[in-house]
Coordinates of C-alpha atoms and ligand atoms in Angstrom, one line a residue:
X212 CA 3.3 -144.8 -52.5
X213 CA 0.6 -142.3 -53.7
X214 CA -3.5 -143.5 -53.8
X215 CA -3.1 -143.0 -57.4
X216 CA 0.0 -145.4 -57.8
X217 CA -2.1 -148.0 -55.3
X218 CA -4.9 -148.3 -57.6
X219 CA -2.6 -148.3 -61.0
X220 CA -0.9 -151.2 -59.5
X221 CA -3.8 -152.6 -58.2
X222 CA -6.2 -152.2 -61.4
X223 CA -3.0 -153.2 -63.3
X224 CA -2.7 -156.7 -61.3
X225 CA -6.2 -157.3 -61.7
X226 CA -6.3 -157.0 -65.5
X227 CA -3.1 -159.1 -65.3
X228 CA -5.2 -161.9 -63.4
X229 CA -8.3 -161.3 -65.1
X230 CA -6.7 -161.8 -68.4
X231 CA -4.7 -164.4 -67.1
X232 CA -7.7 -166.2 -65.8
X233 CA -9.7 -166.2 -69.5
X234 CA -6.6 -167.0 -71.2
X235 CA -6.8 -170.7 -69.0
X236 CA -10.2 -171.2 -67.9
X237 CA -11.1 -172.1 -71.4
X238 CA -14.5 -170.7 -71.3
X239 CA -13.8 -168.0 -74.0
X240 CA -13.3 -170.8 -76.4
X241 CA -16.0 -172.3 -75.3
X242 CA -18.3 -169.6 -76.1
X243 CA -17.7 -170.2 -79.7
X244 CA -19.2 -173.4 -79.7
X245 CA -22.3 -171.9 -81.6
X246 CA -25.9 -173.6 -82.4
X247 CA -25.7 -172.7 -85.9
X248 CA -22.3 -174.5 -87.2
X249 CA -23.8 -177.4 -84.7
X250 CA -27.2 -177.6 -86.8
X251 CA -24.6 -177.1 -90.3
X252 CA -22.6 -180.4 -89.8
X253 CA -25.8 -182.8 -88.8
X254 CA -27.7 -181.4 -92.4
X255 CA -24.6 -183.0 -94.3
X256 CA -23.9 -185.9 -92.2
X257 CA -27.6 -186.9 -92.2
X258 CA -28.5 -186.3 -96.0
X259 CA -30.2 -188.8 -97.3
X260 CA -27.2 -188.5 -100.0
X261 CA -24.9 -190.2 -97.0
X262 CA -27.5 -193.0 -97.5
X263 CA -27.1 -193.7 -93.8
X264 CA -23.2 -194.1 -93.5
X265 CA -23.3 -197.8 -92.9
X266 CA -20.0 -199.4 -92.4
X267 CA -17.8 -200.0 -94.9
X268 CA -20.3 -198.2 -97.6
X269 CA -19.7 -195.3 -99.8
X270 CA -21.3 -193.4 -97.8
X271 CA -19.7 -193.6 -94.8
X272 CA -16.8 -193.0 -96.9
X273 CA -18.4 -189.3 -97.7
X274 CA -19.0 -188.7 -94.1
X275 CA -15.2 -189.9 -93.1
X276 CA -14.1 -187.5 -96.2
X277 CA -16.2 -184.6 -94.6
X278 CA -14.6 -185.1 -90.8
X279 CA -11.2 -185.4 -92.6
X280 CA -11.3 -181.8 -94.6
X281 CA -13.2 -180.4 -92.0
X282 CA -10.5 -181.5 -89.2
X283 CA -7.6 -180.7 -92.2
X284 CA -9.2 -177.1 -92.3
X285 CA -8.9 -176.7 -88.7
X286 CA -5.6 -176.9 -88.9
X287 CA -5.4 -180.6 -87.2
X288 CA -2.5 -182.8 -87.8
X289 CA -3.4 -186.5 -89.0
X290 CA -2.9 -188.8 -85.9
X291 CA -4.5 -192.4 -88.0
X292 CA -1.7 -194.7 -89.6
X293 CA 1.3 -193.9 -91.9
X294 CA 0.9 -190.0 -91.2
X295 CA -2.8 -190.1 -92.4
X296 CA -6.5 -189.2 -91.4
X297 CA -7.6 -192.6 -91.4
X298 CA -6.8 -195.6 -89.4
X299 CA -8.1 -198.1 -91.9
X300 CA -9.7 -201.5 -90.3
X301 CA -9.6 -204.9 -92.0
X302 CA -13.2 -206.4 -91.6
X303 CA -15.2 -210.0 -91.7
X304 CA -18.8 -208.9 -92.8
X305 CA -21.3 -211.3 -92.4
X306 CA -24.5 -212.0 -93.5
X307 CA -27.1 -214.8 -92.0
X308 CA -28.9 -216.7 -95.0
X309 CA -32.1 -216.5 -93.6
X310 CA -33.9 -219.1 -95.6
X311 CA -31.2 -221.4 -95.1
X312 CA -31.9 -221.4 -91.1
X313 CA -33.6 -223.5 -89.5
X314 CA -34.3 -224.2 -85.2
X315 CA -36.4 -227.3 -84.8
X316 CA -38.1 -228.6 -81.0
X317 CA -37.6 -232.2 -80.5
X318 CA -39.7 -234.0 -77.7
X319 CA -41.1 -237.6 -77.5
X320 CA -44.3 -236.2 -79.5
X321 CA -41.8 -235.3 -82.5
X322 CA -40.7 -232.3 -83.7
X323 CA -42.1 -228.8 -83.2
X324 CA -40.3 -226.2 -86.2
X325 CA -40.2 -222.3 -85.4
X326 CA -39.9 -220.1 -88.2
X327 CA -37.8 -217.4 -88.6
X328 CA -38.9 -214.0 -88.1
X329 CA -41.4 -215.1 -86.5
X330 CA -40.4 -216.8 -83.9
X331 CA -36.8 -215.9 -83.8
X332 CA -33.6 -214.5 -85.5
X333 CA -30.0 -215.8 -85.8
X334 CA -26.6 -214.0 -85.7
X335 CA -24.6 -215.2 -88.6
X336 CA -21.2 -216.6 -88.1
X337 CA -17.7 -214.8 -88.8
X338 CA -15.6 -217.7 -89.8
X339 CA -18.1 -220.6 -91.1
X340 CA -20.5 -220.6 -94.2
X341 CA -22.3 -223.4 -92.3
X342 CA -22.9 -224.3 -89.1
X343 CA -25.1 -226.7 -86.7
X344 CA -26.1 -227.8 -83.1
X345 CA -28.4 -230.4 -81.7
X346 CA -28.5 -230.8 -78.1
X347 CA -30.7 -230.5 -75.2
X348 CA -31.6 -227.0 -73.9
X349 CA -30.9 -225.7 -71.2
X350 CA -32.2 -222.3 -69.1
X351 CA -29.2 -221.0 -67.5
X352 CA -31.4 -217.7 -66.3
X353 CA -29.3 -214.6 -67.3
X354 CA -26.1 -216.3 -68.1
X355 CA -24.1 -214.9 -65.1
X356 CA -21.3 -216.3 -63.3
X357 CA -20.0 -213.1 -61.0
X358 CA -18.1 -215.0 -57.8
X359 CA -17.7 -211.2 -56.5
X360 CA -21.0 -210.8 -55.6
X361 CA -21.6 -214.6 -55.0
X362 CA -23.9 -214.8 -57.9
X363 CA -23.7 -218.0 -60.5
X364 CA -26.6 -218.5 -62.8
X365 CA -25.2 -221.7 -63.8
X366 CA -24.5 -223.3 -60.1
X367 CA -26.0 -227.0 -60.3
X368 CA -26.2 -226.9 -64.1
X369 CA -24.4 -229.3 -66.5
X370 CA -24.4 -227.2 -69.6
X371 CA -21.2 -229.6 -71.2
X372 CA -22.2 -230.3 -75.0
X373 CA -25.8 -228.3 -74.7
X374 CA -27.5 -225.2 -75.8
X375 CA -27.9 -222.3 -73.1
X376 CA -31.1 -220.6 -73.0
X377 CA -30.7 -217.0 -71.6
X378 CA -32.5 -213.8 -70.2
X379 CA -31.4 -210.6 -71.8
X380 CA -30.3 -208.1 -69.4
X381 CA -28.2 -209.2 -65.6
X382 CA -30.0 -209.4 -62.3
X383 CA -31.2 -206.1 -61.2
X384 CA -30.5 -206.8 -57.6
X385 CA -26.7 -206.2 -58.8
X386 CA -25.1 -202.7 -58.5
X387 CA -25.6 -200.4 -61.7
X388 CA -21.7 -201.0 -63.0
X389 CA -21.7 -204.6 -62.4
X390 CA -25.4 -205.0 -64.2
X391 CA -24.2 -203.4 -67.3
X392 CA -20.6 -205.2 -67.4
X393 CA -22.0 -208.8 -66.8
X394 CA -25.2 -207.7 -69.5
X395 CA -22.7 -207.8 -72.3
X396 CA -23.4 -210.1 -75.0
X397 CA -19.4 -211.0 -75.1
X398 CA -19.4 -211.5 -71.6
X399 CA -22.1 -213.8 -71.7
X400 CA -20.9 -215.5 -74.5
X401 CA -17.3 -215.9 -72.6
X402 CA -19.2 -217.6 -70.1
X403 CA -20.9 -220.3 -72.0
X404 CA -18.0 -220.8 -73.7
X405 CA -16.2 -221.6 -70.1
X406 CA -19.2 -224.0 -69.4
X407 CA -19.0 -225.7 -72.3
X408 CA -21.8 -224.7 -74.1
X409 CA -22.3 -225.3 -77.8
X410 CA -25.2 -223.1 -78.7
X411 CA -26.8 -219.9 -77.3
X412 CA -30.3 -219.2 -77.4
X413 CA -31.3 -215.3 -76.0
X414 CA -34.8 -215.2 -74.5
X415 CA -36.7 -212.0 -75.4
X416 CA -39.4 -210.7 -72.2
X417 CA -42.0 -208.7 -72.6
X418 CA -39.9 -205.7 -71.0
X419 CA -37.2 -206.5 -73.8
X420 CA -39.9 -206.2 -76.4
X421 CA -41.6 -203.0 -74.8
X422 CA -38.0 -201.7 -74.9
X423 CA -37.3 -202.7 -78.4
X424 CA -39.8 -203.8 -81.5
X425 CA -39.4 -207.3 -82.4
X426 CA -39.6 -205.6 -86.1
X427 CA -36.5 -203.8 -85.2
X428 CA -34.6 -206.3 -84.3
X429 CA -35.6 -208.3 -87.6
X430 CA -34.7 -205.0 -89.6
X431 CA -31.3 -204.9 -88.2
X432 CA -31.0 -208.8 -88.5
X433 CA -30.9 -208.6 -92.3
X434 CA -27.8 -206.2 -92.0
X435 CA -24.5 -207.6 -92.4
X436 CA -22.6 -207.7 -88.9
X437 CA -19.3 -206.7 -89.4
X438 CA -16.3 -207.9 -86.7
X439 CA -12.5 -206.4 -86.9
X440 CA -9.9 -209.2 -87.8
X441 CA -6.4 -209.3 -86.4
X442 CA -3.3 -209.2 -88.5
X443 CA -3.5 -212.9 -88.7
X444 CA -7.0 -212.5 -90.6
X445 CA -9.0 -213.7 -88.1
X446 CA -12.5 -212.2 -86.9
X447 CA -12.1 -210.5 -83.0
X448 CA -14.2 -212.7 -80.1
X449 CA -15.1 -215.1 -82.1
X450 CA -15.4 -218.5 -80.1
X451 CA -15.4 -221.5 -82.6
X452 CA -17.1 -223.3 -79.7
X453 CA -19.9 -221.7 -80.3
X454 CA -22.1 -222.8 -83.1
X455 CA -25.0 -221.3 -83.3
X456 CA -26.4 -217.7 -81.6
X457 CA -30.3 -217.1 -81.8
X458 CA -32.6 -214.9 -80.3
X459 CA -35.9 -215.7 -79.4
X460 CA -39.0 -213.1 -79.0
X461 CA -41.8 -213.9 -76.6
X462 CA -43.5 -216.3 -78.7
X463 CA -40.5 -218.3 -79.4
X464 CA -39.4 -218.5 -75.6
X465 CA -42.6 -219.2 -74.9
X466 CA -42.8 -221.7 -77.1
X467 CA -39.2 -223.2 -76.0
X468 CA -40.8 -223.2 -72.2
X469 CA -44.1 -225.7 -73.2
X470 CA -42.4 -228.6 -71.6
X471 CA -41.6 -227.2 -68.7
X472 CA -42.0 -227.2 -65.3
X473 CA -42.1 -223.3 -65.4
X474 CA -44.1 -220.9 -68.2
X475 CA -41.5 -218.1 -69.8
X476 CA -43.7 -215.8 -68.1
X477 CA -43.6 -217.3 -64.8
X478 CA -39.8 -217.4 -65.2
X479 CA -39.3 -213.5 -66.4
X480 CA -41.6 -212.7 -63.3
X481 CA -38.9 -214.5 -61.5
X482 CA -36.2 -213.3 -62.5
X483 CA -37.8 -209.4 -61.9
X484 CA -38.5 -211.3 -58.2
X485 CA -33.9 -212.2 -58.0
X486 CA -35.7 -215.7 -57.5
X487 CA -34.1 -217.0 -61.0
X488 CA -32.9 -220.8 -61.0
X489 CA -32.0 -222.6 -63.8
X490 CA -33.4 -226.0 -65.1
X491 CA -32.9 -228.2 -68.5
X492 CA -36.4 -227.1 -70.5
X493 CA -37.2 -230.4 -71.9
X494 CA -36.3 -230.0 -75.3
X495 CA -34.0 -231.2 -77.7
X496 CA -33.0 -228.7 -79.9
X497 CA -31.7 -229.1 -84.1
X498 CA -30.2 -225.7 -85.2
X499 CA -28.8 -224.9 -88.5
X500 CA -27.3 -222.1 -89.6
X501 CA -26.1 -220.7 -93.2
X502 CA -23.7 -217.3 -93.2
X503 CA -22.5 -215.3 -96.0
X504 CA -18.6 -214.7 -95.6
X505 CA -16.5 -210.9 -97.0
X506 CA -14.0 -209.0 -96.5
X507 CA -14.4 -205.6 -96.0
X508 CA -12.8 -202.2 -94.4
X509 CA -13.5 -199.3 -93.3
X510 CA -11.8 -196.5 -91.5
X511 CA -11.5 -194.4 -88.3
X512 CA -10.6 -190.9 -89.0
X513 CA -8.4 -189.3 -86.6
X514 CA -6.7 -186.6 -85.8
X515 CA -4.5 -184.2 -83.0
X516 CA -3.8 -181.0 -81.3
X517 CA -0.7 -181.1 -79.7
X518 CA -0.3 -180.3 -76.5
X519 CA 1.9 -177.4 -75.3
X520 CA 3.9 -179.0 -72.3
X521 CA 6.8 -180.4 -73.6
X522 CA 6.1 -183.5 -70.6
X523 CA 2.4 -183.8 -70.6
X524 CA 2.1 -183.8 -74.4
X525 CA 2.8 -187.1 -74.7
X526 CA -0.5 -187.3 -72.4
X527 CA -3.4 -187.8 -74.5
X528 CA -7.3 -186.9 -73.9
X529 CA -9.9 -188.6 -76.3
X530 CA -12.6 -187.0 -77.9
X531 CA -14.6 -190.2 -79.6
X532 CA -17.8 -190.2 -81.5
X533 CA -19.1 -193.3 -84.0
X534 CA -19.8 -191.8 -87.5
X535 CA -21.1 -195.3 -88.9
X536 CA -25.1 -195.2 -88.5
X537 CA -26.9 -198.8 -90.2
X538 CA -27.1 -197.7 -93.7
X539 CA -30.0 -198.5 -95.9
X540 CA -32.3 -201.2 -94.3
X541 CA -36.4 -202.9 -95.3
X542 CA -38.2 -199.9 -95.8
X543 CA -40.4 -198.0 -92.7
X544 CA -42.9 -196.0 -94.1
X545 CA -41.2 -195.8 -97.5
X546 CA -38.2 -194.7 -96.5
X547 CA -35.7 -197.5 -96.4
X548 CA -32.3 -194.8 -95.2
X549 CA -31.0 -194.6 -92.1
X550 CA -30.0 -191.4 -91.8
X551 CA -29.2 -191.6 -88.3
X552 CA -29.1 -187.5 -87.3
X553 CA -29.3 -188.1 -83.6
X554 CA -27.7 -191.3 -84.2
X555 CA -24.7 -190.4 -84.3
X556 CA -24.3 -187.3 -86.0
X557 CA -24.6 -184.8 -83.5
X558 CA -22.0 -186.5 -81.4
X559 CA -19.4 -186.7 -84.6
X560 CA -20.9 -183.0 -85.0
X561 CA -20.3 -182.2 -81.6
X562 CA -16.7 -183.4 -81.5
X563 CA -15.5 -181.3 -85.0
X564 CA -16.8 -178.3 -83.0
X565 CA -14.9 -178.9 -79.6
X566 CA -12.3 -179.6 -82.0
X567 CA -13.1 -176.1 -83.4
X568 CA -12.9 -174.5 -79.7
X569 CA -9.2 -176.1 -78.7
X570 CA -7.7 -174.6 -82.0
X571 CA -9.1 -171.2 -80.5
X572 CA -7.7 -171.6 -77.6
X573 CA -5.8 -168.1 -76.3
X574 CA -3.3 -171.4 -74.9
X575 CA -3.6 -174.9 -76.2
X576 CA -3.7 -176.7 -73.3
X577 CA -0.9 -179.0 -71.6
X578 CA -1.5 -182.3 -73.0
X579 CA -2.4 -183.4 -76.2
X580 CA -6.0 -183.9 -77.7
X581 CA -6.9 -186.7 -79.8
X582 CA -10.8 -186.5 -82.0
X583 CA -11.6 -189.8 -83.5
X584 CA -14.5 -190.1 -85.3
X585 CA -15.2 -194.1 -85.0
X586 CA -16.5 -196.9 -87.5
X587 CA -18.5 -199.7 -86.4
X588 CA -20.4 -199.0 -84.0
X589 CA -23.7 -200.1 -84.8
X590 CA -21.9 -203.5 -85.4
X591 CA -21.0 -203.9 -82.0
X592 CA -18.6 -201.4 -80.5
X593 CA -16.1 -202.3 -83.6
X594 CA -14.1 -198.9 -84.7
X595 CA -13.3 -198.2 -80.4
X596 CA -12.3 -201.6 -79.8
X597 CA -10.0 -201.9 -82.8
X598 CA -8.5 -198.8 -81.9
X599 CA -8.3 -199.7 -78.4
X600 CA -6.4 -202.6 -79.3
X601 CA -4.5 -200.9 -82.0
X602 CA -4.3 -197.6 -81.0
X603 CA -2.2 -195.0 -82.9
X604 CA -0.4 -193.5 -79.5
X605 CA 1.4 -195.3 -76.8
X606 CA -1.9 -197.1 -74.9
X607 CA -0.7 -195.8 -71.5
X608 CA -0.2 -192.5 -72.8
X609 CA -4.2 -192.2 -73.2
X610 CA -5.6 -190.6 -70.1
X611 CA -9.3 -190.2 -70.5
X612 CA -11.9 -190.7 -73.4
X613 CA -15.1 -188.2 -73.5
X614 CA -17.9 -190.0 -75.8
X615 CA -20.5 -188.1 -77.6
X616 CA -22.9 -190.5 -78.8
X617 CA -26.6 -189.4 -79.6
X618 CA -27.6 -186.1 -77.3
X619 CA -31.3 -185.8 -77.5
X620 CA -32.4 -182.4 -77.9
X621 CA -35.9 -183.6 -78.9
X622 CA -36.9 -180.7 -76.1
X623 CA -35.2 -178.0 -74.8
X624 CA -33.4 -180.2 -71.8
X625 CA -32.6 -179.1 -68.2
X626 CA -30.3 -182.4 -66.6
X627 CA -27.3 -184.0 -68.1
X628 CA -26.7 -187.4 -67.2
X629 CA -22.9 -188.1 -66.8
X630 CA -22.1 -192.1 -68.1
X631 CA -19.4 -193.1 -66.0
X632 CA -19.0 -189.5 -63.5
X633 CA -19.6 -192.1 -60.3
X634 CA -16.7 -194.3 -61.3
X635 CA -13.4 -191.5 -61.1
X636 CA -11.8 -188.4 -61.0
X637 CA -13.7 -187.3 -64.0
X638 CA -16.8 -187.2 -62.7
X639 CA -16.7 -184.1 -60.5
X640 CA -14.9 -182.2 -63.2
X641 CA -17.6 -183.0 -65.5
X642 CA -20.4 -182.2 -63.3
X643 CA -19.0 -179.1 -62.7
X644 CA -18.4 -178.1 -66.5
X645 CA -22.2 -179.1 -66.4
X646 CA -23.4 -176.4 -63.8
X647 CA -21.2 -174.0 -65.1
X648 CA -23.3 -174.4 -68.5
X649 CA -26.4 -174.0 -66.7
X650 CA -27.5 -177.6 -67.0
X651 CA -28.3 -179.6 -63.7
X652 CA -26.6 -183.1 -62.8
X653 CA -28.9 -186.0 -62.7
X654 CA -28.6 -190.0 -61.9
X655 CA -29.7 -192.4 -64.4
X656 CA -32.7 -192.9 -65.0
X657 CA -32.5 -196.2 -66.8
X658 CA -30.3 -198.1 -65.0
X659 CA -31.6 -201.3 -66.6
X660 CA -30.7 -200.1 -70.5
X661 CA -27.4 -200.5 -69.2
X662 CA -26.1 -197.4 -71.2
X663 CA -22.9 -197.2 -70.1
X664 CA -21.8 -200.5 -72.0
X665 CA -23.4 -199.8 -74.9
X666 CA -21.3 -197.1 -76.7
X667 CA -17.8 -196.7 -77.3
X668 CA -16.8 -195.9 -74.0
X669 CA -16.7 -198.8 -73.0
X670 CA -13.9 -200.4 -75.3
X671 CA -11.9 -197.2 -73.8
X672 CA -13.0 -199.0 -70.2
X673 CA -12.0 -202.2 -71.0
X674 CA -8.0 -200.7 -71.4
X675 CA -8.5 -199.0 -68.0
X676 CA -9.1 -195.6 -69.5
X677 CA -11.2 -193.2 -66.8
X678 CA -14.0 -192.3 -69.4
X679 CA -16.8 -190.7 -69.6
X680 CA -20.6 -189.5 -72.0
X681 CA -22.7 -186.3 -71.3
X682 CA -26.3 -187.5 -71.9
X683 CA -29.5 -185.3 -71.9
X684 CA -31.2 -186.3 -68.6
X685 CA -35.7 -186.0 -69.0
X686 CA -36.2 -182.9 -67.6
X687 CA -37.5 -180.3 -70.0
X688 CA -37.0 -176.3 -69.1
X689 CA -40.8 -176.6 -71.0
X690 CA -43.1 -177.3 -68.1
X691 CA -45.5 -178.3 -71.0
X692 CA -43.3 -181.4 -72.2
X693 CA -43.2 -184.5 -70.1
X694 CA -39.2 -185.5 -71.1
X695 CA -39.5 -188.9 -69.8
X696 CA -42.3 -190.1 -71.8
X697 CA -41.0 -188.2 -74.8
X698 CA -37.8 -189.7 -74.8
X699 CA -39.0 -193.2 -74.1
X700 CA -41.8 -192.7 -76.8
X701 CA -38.9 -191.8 -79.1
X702 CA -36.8 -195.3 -78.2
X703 CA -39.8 -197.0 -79.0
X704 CA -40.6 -195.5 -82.1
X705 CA -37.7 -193.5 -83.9
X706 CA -34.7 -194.9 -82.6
X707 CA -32.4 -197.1 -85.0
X708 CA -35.1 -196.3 -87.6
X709 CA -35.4 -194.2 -90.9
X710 CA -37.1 -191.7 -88.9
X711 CA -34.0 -190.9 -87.1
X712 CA -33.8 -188.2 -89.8
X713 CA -33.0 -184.0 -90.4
X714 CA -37.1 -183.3 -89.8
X715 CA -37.1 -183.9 -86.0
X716 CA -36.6 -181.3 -83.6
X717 CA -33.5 -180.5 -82.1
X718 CA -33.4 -177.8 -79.6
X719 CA -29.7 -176.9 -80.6
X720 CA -29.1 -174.1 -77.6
X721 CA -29.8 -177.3 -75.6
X722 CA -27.0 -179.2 -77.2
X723 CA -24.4 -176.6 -77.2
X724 CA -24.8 -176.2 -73.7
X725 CA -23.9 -179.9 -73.4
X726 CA -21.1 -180.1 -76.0
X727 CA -19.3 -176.6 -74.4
X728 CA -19.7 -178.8 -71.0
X729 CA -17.4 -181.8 -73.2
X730 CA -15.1 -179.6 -74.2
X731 CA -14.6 -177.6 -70.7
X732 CA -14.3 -181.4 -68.9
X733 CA -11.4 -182.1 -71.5
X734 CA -10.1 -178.9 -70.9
X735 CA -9.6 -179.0 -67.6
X736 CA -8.2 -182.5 -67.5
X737 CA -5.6 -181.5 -70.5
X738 CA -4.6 -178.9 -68.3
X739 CA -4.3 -180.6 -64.7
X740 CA -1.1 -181.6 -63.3
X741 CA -2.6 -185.3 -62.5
X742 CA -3.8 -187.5 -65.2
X743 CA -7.8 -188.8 -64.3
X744 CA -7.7 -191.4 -61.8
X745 CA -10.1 -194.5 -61.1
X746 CA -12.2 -194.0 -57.5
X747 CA -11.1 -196.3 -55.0
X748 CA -12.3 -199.5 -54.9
X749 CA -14.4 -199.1 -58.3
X750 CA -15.7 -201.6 -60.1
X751 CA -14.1 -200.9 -63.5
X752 CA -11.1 -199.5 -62.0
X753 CA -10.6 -203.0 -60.4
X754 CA -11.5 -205.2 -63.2
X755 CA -9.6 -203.3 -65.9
X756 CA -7.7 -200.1 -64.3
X757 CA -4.3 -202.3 -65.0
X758 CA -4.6 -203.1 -68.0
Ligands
ZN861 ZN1 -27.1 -196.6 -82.6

């Protein structure tokens, strides 16, 4: 064999590999994902025209019509129900009657009213126009029964017949995974239920209020809540058991506390201290409730790229993002629409572009890819848990779920955090696709806002799904922008507001680099041989990996 023959064969082999090695690492398709159509989709989906895509509105109906052409144009094939886009979901909206309310403190002096909106707020009721509870309150500190970690808020406590009075949040002493899952309003609620409890009564701490405006949460209180029904009609985890759900700010709870033998604030200082202990409060409580009863839908818009091994496309990686933000609302500074650009439309954004990169693919990849752009989300997790539980492929056959909900570009951002890396195989894939994007790998930061549970993830969880959410960590690349305060500044201040709006600043070559990281994670997993798998001995993985 000649020199010159070596090196042809050589160079030839290389070019083979090379080429070979592009065609399957996916990052040429990933270099398309490109600021500009990024920055295109969130003007549309965040026009004030969309009037804040609440659900079941018309214009979350425009937005769901946008995702459907645009995934149609892509050349996408309609993975909802009866060969369609959409996956439409049958709704109870409900709406609390707020003058109608009323939560009254009995003691031997007489009765003590508080007044709503001032003092506190109440959840209307999914099945009932009227309801009512009168009972004695009790403080059953955070609501949390976990016999794992040998922790039972309600140990000593006869609850039977009476209202529960809870602390937001789950004791911080408890691992990061376990705080967030027992933190869940539904798994608090399951809880009282299995103590008997008639009413609940959710205590609002100074943190909680530091965290999240009391006007806020009176804002959002006047929205309709909407919950999915099953195909007997009736509204998803609803416990009739329950008759009343309030939450009380600081006043209230301090008010609810007078009797006592502890102060609210000596009891939040407690519970900071893992020194919590329950204790009946002293008061009888008379609770009435009034709830405006429709039915509604709205859809999830879905669609597929087929995978190209004849085995492993019956494998299915999901690509979720909520499109619903909270509509039109009381007005904040004049402007009474939601627009909600961060929230969510860069993540529904995000997705139609990864979806853009996998139909550019030299190879689609092994297994199938499912992009679901997700209704409900703002009313508690709705659109992902309805599909969850009605999902439009085999259950088993879904292998992973990568969420995109609310990147925050506000600067130009040097960490990712990865929701959910720590709990399986998808978490050093994902850090990877991370540093390969030139964006570093941070812990949470704020373990205590319990992120994880609190987007659609989570209902992907609950089935035993390996899932996982690129969030911008607080570092900034600009040395003169403090990302931790700004992001916590904007929490306070823009979040779930109409603020949330197209004239922020969104450092879009920051996002890109997070959304090519999504789509390389998926990638990769589409193309491996073995399907994610739950860490040993995890948390999730043991609660709901066989489900
Ligand atoms: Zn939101």
């Amino acid at each position: 064999m000649t020199v010159k023959l070596l090196y042809f064969i050589l160079s030839f082999s290389l070019l083979i590999s090379s080429s070979g090695l592009q065609a399957d690492d996916g990052t040429d398709a990933m270099a398309k994902i490109l600021p500009a159509r990024l920055a295109s989709h969130v003007k549309f989906l965040a026009d004030d025209l969309l009037e804040g895509r609440g659900t079941a509105t018309r214009g979350y109906d425009l937005a769901a019509l946008y995702v459907m052409t645009e995934f149609q144009q892509l050349g996408l094939k309609p993975a909802g129900k009866n060969g369609t886009f959409y996956q439409p979901i049958p709704f109870r909206k409900a709406t609390t009657i707020r003058e109608n309310c009323s939560f009254i403190l009995i003691d031997k002096e007489g009765e003590h009213p508080l007044e709503y909106g001032k003092d506190y707020v109440m959840a209307a009721d999914y099945s009932r126009p009227q309801t009512s509870a009168s009972a004695e309150v009790v403080f059953a500190g955070f609501g949390v029964t976990a016999p794992e970690l040998k922790y039972d808020d309600y140990a000593g406590l006869d609850v039977k017949g009476e209202i529960v009075a809870l602390l937001s949040n789950a004791p911080a002493s408890f691992p990061v995974s376990a705080r967030a899952h027992y933190n869940s309003a539904l798994q608090k609620e399951k809880n009282a239920v299995a103590h008997g409890a008639i009413g609940i009564v959710t205590l609002r701490t100074a943190d909680d209020e530091k965290r999240g405006p009391w006007d806020r949460v009176i804002r959002q209180n006047k929205l309709s809540g909407f919950h999915w029904k099953d195909p007997s009609g009736q509204p998803n985890n609803f416990f009739p058991q329950i008759q009343i759900t309030a939450s009380l700010n600081k006043d209230g709870s301090t008010k609810l506390f007078a009797g006592s033998k502890s102060t609210f604030d000596e009891v939040s200082q407690q519970a900071k201290d893992n020194k919590l202990h329950g204790f009946p409060l002293g008061f009888r409580a008379s609770l009435k409730k009034e709830s405006k009863l429709e039915e509604a839908e709205s859809p999830n818009v879905i669609a597929v790229l087929e995978g190209s091994d004849p085995a492993l496309k019956n494998e299915y990686i999901v690509y979720s993002a909520h499109l619903d933000h909270l509509g039109i609302s009381d007005p904040v500074n004049g402007d009474p629409i939601n627009n909600g650009a961060y929230d969510n439309a860069t993540g529904v954004s995000s997705i139609l572009e990864i979806a853009r990169a996998y139909t550019e693919c030299a190879k689609r990849p092994r297994r199938s890819i499912l992009f679901i752009a997700l209704t409900g989300e703002e009313k508690g997790l709705q659109g992902s848990d309805y599909f969850a539980n009605y999902p439009t492929v085999p259950q088993k056959s879904i292998v992973a779920d990568i969420n995109v909900d609310m990147f925050m570009m506000i600067f130009p951002v040097a960490d990712v955090v990865i929701m959910g890396a720590e709990h399986s195989s998808i978490g050093p894939i994902a850090e990877e696709a991370a540093r390969t994007n030139g964006l570093k790998v941070s812990p949470d930061p704020t373990p205590e806002e319990v992120r994880f549970v609190r987007s659609d993830q989570y209902s992907f969880i609950k089935k035993g799904v390996p899932s996982i959410a690129m969030t911008a960590g607080q570092q900034s690349t600009d040395p003169s922008v403090n990302g931790a305060e700004a992001i916590k500044q904007w929490l306070r201040t823009i979040y779930h507001s109409p603020q949330d709006d197209i004239n922020q600043h969104f450092d879009w070559e920051t996002g890109v680099k997070a959304i090519r990281a999504s789509f390389l994670t998926g990638y990769r997993i589409a193309n491996a041989d073995q399907r994610p798998t739950w860490n040993p001995g995890d948390f999730f993985g043991k609660e709901f990996g066989n489900k």
